[in-house]
Amino acid sequence: MLHDKPSSVPSTALTPLRNHVFRSIWMATQISSLGWLIQMTAISWLMATISASDMMVALVQASSTLPAFLLSILAGAFADSFSRRCVMLTGHCFVALASLMLVISVALGFVSPWLILGLGFLAGCGFAVNDPAWHASVGDILEKRDVPAAVTLMAVGYNIVRTAGLALGGPILAFFGPLAAFVLAALSNLVPIAAVSRSKWDAHSSSLPPERVLAAIQDGLRFAAMSTPIRAAIARGTLFGFASISILALLPLIVRDHFVEGPITYGALLTAFGIGASSAGLAAGHLRRLVSQDRLIALASVACAICCFVLPLTSSIWGGALALAVGGAGWLLTWTGADISVQLSSPRWVVGRTLSIYHAFSSGGMAAGSWVWGATAENYSLTTAILAAAMVLLLTAGVAFVLPIRLWEDSDHATSSFVPPPLALDLQPRSGPIVIKIDYVIREQQLGAFLECMREQRLIQSRAGARNWTLQRNLRIPVLWTEAFKTPTWTDYLRLNQRLSAADRDLRDRLAALHCGGFPPEPVLSIERATGSVSYFQPMRSARP
């Protein structure tokens, strides 16, 4: 990894900015976000003026978040299998293309609700491709202990920019029109392209060929499904996104119909939301020392629920701004807490995929929420929609009792070296399936400890790519136990062992200590063959080390 500071320097909230690569991309991202927020302000208000449908206004948010649900998992597989830098550049080019097309369309007068939604969807595709690679690259660029500060700094930076961008969006829209906002956005999207192009950093690499995309997605889904903290973060993030997006999706309607105001007030209220989020981000480290991560996220859901309860019941714009500041604080604390938990609970080989799975489900929740709350507002009333969302947010807080999010694990996910065993057959990379069996001799007195270790071993091996893992006991020699599993190919077997961390390999030492045979337990490797096949492997002239 590339670090600009000695490891002895204490980590603080601003420590990640000492790294010139992170600082360059982070600053470029803030400039791009500034233009994007100005553009989103203009798009939302433009949609509210050219369409009489409340659902079309709410779908502005859905059009930009739905691609993350559809593409993030694929983008995460790309981020783990190929150059994360190239993946980031591809994503930013999609965003720049969407902004340029929007400028041309507005300049030529070709504006329609569906065109706006379509270009928002295209830009969302760019963000869906970029975000997993950028978030996963944080752990490549920085030391592990600086990752929480970096994730929070990314969120705080975005919300500080939100404060400025949305404050500028209203006046720009009011005095210069939407075209000026779209031109600024198009120019700002060129900045991250330049920053990523000139930045270099070391990333997780393997001597093995990249995984096929479908296999990489399956491995990422398997790892996420078998990881308790990641499962909890995904479930609660999805539910929170579904309910909390009501604040942003319905705010244009609240300003237009409830407060009976225009774009200046809309931008000011969004600024209040950003101020609350930024303030919470700056205080996040202190809050996490006072309150457990799980309780803090639950309280953040309550804060967003309070925002939803207050907005339709107050006639004061100042009261609405205060409610939005509280909601913004809850918004940031939830997303940063869950993001950090996923980031630090994932090994480097799969972090792009776990982050993308988390973002896909949470973005899918937001896209679904935008549609549901917009439909509720159109078919019933705006007040009914926002109050119903508040009730779901309270339910989200209660889910903490069922799916707690632990403080991120401080385990070492760094992989250790693996030397392939010598073989007598000349296997090709795609040869397989490979069958692995390991025999253990376990005394009755050690059986409880052995089975406990094996439960952990099954989880570790399966997350790393083992298939059909079983534990077998010999009926004639009861002290003889056999661990057995498969990998689809020889390359998959090598990849599995490269994925095991030093902490994972410690479990093998514990199992070896329980083994009482004359020789230490060693894997016996076989290749599974169909009896109808006529091809065979030739013995090697010399065994490979």
XYZ file of C-alpha atoms in Angstrom:
545
model
C 0.000 0.000 0.000
C 1.021 3.591 -0.496
C 1.359 5.673 2.658
C 2.677 9.215 3.086
C 3.086 9.101 6.840
C 4.931 6.961 9.369
C 2.787 4.483 11.226
C 3.777 6.059 14.554
C 1.771 9.216 13.823
C -1.503 9.134 15.809
C -4.609 8.819 13.668
C -7.024 11.755 13.814
C -10.087 12.823 11.872
C -7.897 14.645 9.308
C -5.032 12.130 9.129
C -6.193 10.641 5.783
C -5.662 14.030 4.124
C -1.905 13.688 4.738
C -1.851 11.072 2.004
C -1.509 12.954 -1.281
C -3.360 10.343 -3.378
C -6.359 10.233 -1.068
C -6.300 14.020 -0.712
C -6.237 14.582 -4.479
C -9.120 12.230 -5.263
C -11.104 13.325 -2.206
C -10.878 17.005 -3.195
C -11.769 16.225 -6.816
C -14.756 14.222 -5.608
C -15.977 17.176 -3.560
C -15.795 19.458 -6.602
C -17.709 16.926 -8.677
C -20.271 16.486 -5.888
C -20.748 20.254 -5.736
C -21.695 20.320 -9.401
C -23.849 17.221 -9.072
C -25.840 18.682 -6.164
C -26.413 21.924 -8.012
C -27.606 19.847 -10.959
C -29.895 17.682 -8.797
C -31.436 20.801 -7.249
C -32.143 22.136 -10.739
C -33.472 18.780 -12.003
C -35.824 18.301 -9.043
C -37.256 21.783 -9.345
C -37.433 21.593 -13.144
C -39.393 18.351 -12.859
C -41.760 19.942 -10.333
C -42.450 22.752 -12.809
C -42.865 20.737 -16.035
C -44.808 17.795 -14.568
C -48.020 17.827 -12.585
C -47.379 14.299 -11.291
C -46.107 13.981 -7.714
C -44.720 10.546 -8.588
C -42.552 11.951 -11.404
C -41.021 14.427 -8.937
C -40.271 11.653 -6.444
C -38.829 9.460 -9.222
C -36.006 11.974 -9.764
C -34.338 10.481 -6.696
C -35.204 6.950 -7.803
C -33.678 7.409 -11.264
C -30.266 8.244 -9.799
C -30.307 5.572 -7.065
C -31.841 2.623 -8.950
C -28.662 1.972 -11.019
C -26.743 1.351 -7.804
C -29.171 -1.471 -7.057
C -28.896 -2.894 -10.570
C -25.171 -2.468 -11.247
C -23.288 -2.170 -7.963
C -22.721 -5.907 -7.473
C -21.347 -6.212 -11.004
C -19.184 -3.122 -10.410
C -17.929 -4.606 -7.144
C -16.824 -7.753 -8.978
C -14.950 -5.560 -11.463
C -13.369 -3.600 -8.602
C -12.008 -6.804 -7.021
C -10.960 -8.464 -10.282
C -9.481 -5.593 -12.297
C -7.729 -2.269 -11.747
C -9.852 -0.213 -9.359
C -8.371 2.930 -10.856
C -9.624 2.002 -14.352
C -13.050 1.119 -12.971
C -13.245 4.543 -11.283
C -12.318 6.306 -14.528
C -15.032 4.405 -16.402
C -17.658 5.433 -13.858
C -16.676 9.107 -13.947
C -16.826 9.097 -17.756
C -20.449 7.873 -17.603
C -21.346 10.728 -15.224
C -19.607 13.307 -17.435
C -21.406 11.967 -20.517
C -24.816 12.216 -18.820
C -24.132 15.806 -17.728
C -22.991 16.811 -21.218
C -26.118 15.305 -22.804
C -28.292 17.163 -20.300
C -26.614 20.475 -21.179
C -27.154 19.877 -24.900
C -30.801 18.841 -24.397
C -31.682 21.879 -22.296
C -29.770 24.236 -24.604
C -31.718 22.917 -27.603
C -35.015 22.973 -25.739
C -35.559 19.200 -25.787
C -36.736 18.732 -22.196
C -39.269 16.163 -21.047
C -39.843 14.326 -17.751
C -38.724 10.983 -19.187
C -35.578 12.481 -20.727
C -34.641 13.952 -17.358
C -35.193 10.607 -15.657
C -33.221 8.793 -18.356
C -30.171 11.026 -18.047
C -30.397 10.814 -14.274
C -30.360 7.035 -14.660
C -27.251 7.213 -16.885
C -25.441 9.374 -14.336
C -26.532 6.941 -11.634
C -24.901 4.147 -13.647
C -21.636 6.076 -13.527
C -21.819 6.466 -9.769
C -22.755 2.792 -9.392
C -19.591 1.793 -11.272
C -17.307 4.275 -9.485
C -18.402 4.045 -5.862
C -17.452 0.420 -5.005
C -14.006 0.874 -6.557
C -13.429 4.212 -4.782
C -14.559 2.970 -1.373
C -12.561 -0.247 -1.754
C -9.482 1.759 -2.787
C -9.512 3.620 0.528
C -8.103 0.510 2.224
C -5.441 0.231 -0.504
C -4.365 3.870 -0.245
C -4.459 4.249 3.551
C -3.509 2.241 6.597
C -6.311 0.179 8.091
C -6.583 2.263 11.263
C -7.232 5.377 9.137
C -10.144 3.801 7.224
C -12.878 4.852 9.738
C -11.631 8.449 9.650
C -11.450 8.339 5.842
C -14.994 6.967 5.430
C -16.341 9.601 7.818
C -14.291 12.300 6.077
C -15.762 11.279 2.721
C -19.279 11.575 4.131
C -18.538 14.836 5.956
C -16.956 16.302 2.821
C -19.986 15.365 0.782
C -22.350 16.951 3.282
C -20.274 20.123 3.581
C -20.429 20.325 -0.198
C -24.149 19.553 0.044
C -24.510 22.602 2.262
C -22.713 24.805 -0.264
C -24.099 23.135 -3.368
C -27.717 23.198 -2.367
C -27.367 26.731 -1.030
C -25.975 27.765 -4.420
C -28.412 25.633 -6.388
C -31.472 27.670 -5.447
C -30.032 31.116 -6.338
C -28.394 29.809 -9.532
C -31.683 28.255 -10.564
C -33.656 31.373 -9.660
C -31.367 33.970 -11.266
C -29.603 32.134 -14.102
C -31.899 29.225 -14.935
C -31.335 25.468 -15.124
C -28.943 25.624 -18.085
C -26.308 27.429 -16.006
C -26.594 24.790 -13.282
C -26.161 22.003 -15.819
C -23.105 23.656 -17.407
C -21.428 23.983 -13.989
C -22.129 20.327 -13.276
C -20.686 19.212 -16.606
C -17.460 21.133 -15.986
C -17.103 19.860 -12.422
C -17.381 16.237 -13.577
C -14.130 16.602 -15.525
C -12.127 17.226 -12.334
C -12.217 13.673 -10.865
C -11.332 12.242 -14.274
C -8.139 14.320 -14.233
C -7.372 13.488 -10.565
C -7.752 9.718 -10.941
C -5.829 9.735 -14.232
C -2.736 11.264 -12.634
C -2.890 9.299 -9.351
C -1.192 5.951 -8.764
C -1.497 3.578 -5.819
C -0.809 -0.049 -4.983
C -3.796 -2.350 -4.744
C -4.525 -5.923 -3.704
C -3.064 -8.135 -6.399
C -2.785 -11.818 -7.091
C -0.531 -13.900 -9.298
C -3.624 -15.836 -10.372
C -5.752 -14.800 -13.362
C -8.855 -12.688 -12.624
C -11.997 -14.558 -11.672
C -14.798 -14.833 -14.157
C -17.377 -12.171 -13.405
C -20.171 -14.593 -12.524
C -17.903 -16.597 -10.200
C -16.657 -13.391 -8.575
C -20.236 -12.255 -7.924
C -21.139 -15.651 -6.465
C -18.102 -15.572 -4.151
C -18.990 -12.063 -2.994
C -22.611 -12.990 -2.323
C -21.526 -16.119 -0.455
C -19.099 -14.177 1.738
C -21.676 -11.485 2.537
C -24.356 -14.078 3.331
C -22.037 -15.912 5.741
C -20.769 -12.795 7.548
C -22.977 -11.749 10.477
C -21.913 -8.068 10.661
C -22.260 -7.619 6.903
C -25.710 -9.249 6.858
C -26.887 -6.953 9.661
C -25.519 -3.836 7.940
C -27.190 -4.775 4.628
C -30.592 -5.505 6.183
C -30.720 -2.368 8.300
C -29.258 -0.184 5.561
C -31.928 -1.353 3.134
C -34.763 -0.660 5.565
C -33.292 2.694 6.589
C -32.808 3.737 2.953
C -36.400 2.761 2.112
C -37.821 4.959 4.892
C -35.347 7.854 5.109
C -35.329 8.683 1.379
C -38.817 10.082 1.938
C -37.192 13.209 3.381
C -35.315 14.063 0.175
C -37.808 12.605 -2.288
C -40.804 14.524 -0.906
C -39.051 17.740 0.110
C -39.765 19.537 -3.224
C -43.467 18.806 -2.674
C -43.319 19.943 0.966
C -41.771 23.245 -0.129
C -44.198 23.710 -3.018
C -47.448 22.589 -1.374
C -46.964 22.803 2.396
C -44.766 25.882 2.781
C -45.935 27.378 -0.556
C -42.422 28.609 -1.352
C -39.993 28.481 -4.271
C -36.489 27.248 -5.167
C -34.671 29.572 -2.743
C -36.476 28.036 0.229
C -35.954 24.550 -1.215
C -32.210 25.131 -1.428
C -32.125 26.644 2.080
C -33.919 23.671 3.629
C -31.587 21.224 1.878
C -28.721 23.304 3.239
C -30.061 22.786 6.753
C -30.094 19.041 6.082
C -26.447 19.249 4.995
C -25.443 21.326 8.018
C -26.918 18.726 10.347
C -25.124 15.912 8.519
C -21.789 17.756 8.517
C -22.024 18.576 12.211
C -22.789 14.952 13.057
C -19.860 13.823 10.934
C -17.430 16.075 12.754
C -18.701 14.752 16.073
C -18.975 11.117 14.934
C -15.713 9.963 16.523
C -16.669 11.419 19.900
C -20.204 10.019 19.687
C -18.899 6.517 18.940
C -16.787 6.663 22.097
C -19.842 7.576 24.170
C -22.429 5.265 22.604
C -22.102 1.818 21.046
C -22.191 1.655 17.263
C -25.429 -0.303 17.280
C -27.227 2.113 19.602
C -25.919 5.136 17.706
C -27.388 3.854 14.435
C -30.702 3.120 16.161
C -30.791 6.656 17.601
C -29.984 8.012 14.145
C -33.125 6.293 12.782
C -35.133 7.926 15.577
C -33.644 11.307 14.592
C -34.840 10.854 11.006
C -38.265 9.779 12.281
C -38.495 13.002 14.326
C -37.676 14.952 11.161
C -40.492 13.210 9.278
C -42.989 13.840 12.105
C -42.159 17.553 12.362
C -42.037 18.540 8.675
C -45.758 18.189 7.821
C -46.880 19.504 11.208
C -44.958 22.784 11.326
C -45.863 25.899 9.383
C -42.551 27.588 10.220
C -39.706 27.375 7.737
C -37.275 27.714 10.661
C -38.961 24.764 12.342
C -38.641 22.778 9.135
C -34.953 23.718 8.857
C -34.298 22.532 12.426
C -36.110 19.253 11.735
C -34.057 18.735 8.589
C -30.816 19.383 10.490
C -31.780 16.619 12.930
C -32.665 14.342 10.016
C -29.365 15.113 8.284
C -27.453 14.124 11.420
C -29.278 10.796 11.572
C -28.739 10.253 7.860
C -24.943 10.616 8.061
C -24.447 8.653 11.286
C -26.346 5.682 9.886
C -24.605 5.513 6.527
C -21.066 6.060 7.829
C -21.505 3.582 10.691
C -22.818 0.814 8.442
C -20.245 1.555 5.723
C -17.337 1.336 8.175
C -18.681 -1.914 9.597
C -18.789 -3.498 6.126
C -15.409 -2.040 5.148
C -13.505 -3.368 8.155
C -15.340 -6.688 8.359
C -14.200 -7.603 4.834
C -10.814 -8.930 3.634
C -9.174 -6.920 0.860
C -9.862 -9.613 -1.762
C -13.646 -9.215 -1.409
C -14.149 -5.713 0.006
C -15.252 -4.237 -3.323
C -17.985 -6.864 -3.616
C -19.236 -6.639 -0.033
C -19.400 -2.851 -0.249
C -21.185 -3.070 -3.595
C -23.706 -5.591 -2.235
C -24.364 -3.316 0.730
C -24.719 -0.271 -1.538
C -26.909 -2.202 -3.986
C -29.431 -3.214 -1.362
C -29.442 0.157 0.417
C -29.800 1.978 -2.918
C -32.537 -0.441 -3.927
C -34.291 0.422 -0.692
C -34.017 4.119 -1.496
C -35.265 3.646 -5.059
C -38.242 1.601 -3.825
C -38.913 4.137 -1.076
C -38.918 7.027 -3.550
C -41.581 5.260 -5.592
C -43.667 4.132 -2.593
C -43.704 7.512 -0.840
C -44.359 9.346 -4.108
C -47.278 7.011 -4.899
C -48.618 7.405 -1.355
C -48.466 11.201 -1.640
C -50.239 11.129 -4.999
C -52.962 8.643 -4.069
C -53.556 9.748 -0.478
C -51.808 12.880 0.774
C -48.351 14.317 1.338
C -48.868 14.272 5.118
C -49.877 10.612 5.059
C -46.745 9.680 3.095
C -44.256 11.471 5.341
C -45.881 10.256 8.578
C -45.960 6.667 7.301
C -42.244 6.951 6.555
C -41.685 8.157 10.131
C -43.365 5.028 11.480
C -41.140 2.806 9.318
C -38.077 4.659 10.646
C -39.148 3.881 14.201
C -39.516 0.252 13.159
C -35.993 0.416 11.725
C -34.676 1.574 15.093
C -36.412 -1.376 16.750
C -34.743 -3.829 14.354
C -31.519 -3.173 16.299
C -32.738 -5.656 18.919
C -32.948 -8.400 16.262
C -30.027 -7.473 13.972
C -27.387 -5.670 16.013
C -24.497 -4.011 14.192
C -21.383 -4.633 16.221
C -18.505 -2.213 16.367
C -16.327 -3.160 13.411
C -13.995 -6.034 14.039
C -10.317 -5.267 14.491
C -9.210 -8.638 13.130
C -6.302 -8.937 10.740
C -7.595 -9.716 7.255
C -4.170 -9.592 5.606
C -3.560 -12.761 3.604
C -0.546 -14.912 4.297
C 1.726 -16.587 1.768
C 0.799 -19.977 0.348
C 3.131 -22.424 -1.383
C 1.291 -24.954 -3.582
C 2.079 -28.605 -2.803
C 4.113 -30.677 -5.293
C 1.971 -32.616 -7.778
C 2.565 -35.766 -9.805
C 0.017 -34.782 -12.471
C 0.301 -31.927 -14.917
C -2.840 -29.978 -14.002
C -4.058 -27.056 -16.052
C -5.528 -23.957 -14.381
C -9.063 -25.070 -15.333
C -8.545 -28.716 -14.282
C -11.042 -29.931 -11.726
C -13.085 -30.397 -9.652
C -10.439 -30.703 -6.932
C -11.380 -32.751 -3.861
C -9.601 -31.928 -0.593
C -9.626 -34.269 2.422
C -7.880 -33.787 5.770
C -7.829 -36.552 8.407
C -7.777 -35.872 12.150
C -7.399 -38.306 15.023
C -9.369 -36.878 17.950
C -9.669 -38.355 21.432
C -13.115 -38.363 23.055
C -11.970 -35.852 25.673
C -11.112 -33.333 22.910
C -14.278 -33.893 20.877
C -16.165 -30.804 22.110
C -13.266 -28.455 21.369
C -12.706 -30.131 17.981
C -16.327 -29.713 16.865
C -16.296 -26.072 17.954
C -13.180 -25.482 15.843
C -14.786 -27.296 12.931
C -17.837 -25.041 13.013
C -15.470 -22.117 12.643
C -13.441 -23.959 9.994
C -16.561 -24.591 7.894
C -17.402 -20.885 7.921
C -13.844 -19.825 7.042
C -13.394 -22.321 4.206
C -16.852 -21.742 2.734
C -16.427 -17.953 2.724
C -13.087 -18.370 0.930
C -14.636 -20.515 -1.814
C -14.918 -24.121 -0.595
C -17.872 -26.086 -2.003
C -19.743 -29.010 -0.424
C -17.855 -28.795 2.876
C -18.530 -31.813 5.117
C -17.185 -33.365 8.294
C -17.185 -37.173 8.346
C -16.580 -39.682 11.167
C -15.226 -43.147 10.442
C -17.693 -45.823 11.577
C -15.002 -48.443 12.175
C -12.410 -46.106 13.697
C -14.484 -43.523 15.632
C -11.452 -41.398 16.565
C -10.823 -40.745 12.851
C -12.533 -37.631 11.472
C -12.275 -36.343 7.894
C -12.806 -32.767 6.699
C -13.748 -32.788 3.000
C -14.653 -30.114 0.464
C -14.259 -29.274 -3.233
C -13.180 -26.419 -5.430
C -14.357 -26.184 -9.061
C -10.820 -25.927 -10.495
C -7.157 -26.072 -9.514
C -6.973 -22.278 -9.812
C -9.899 -21.990 -7.391
C -8.005 -24.171 -4.896
C -4.966 -21.877 -5.127
C -7.220 -18.826 -4.870
C -8.940 -20.233 -1.762
C -5.627 -20.654 0.035
C -4.440 -17.195 -0.986
C -7.608 -15.727 0.532
C -7.008 -17.226 3.976
C -5.607 -14.703 6.412
C -2.977 -15.332 9.038
C -5.789 -15.367 11.611
C -7.615 -18.037 9.577
C -4.485 -20.168 9.449
C -4.170 -19.947 13.238
C -7.266 -22.158 13.384
C -5.343 -24.877 11.554
C -2.691 -24.724 14.297
C -5.417 -25.139 16.926
C -6.797 -28.151 15.069
C -3.311 -29.622 14.746
C -2.897 -29.293 18.523
C -6.072 -31.353 19.049
C -4.886 -34.011 16.599
C -3.203 -36.988 18.291
C -2.053 -38.971 15.245
C 1.523 -39.898 14.469
C 1.769 -37.310 11.676
C 0.352 -33.773 11.484
C -2.921 -33.432 9.513
C -2.163 -32.669 5.865
C -4.580 -32.142 2.966
C -4.914 -35.005 0.492
C -5.674 -33.620 -2.963
C -7.567 -35.529 -5.649
C -9.186 -34.647 -8.941
C -12.709 -35.870 -9.533
C -13.149 -37.750 -12.784
C -16.237 -38.962 -14.638
C -16.044 -42.689 -15.392
C -17.141 -42.141 -18.969
C -14.213 -39.863 -19.801
C -11.369 -41.249 -21.894
C -8.872 -38.420 -21.404
C -6.351 -38.611 -18.620
C -3.579 -36.590 -17.053
C -0.015 -37.567 -17.760
C 2.345 -37.892 -14.776
C 4.685 -34.964 -14.565
C 8.321 -35.515 -15.314
C 9.246 -33.465 -12.305
C 6.893 -32.367 -9.541
C 6.318 -28.657 -9.314
C 7.168 -27.023 -5.995
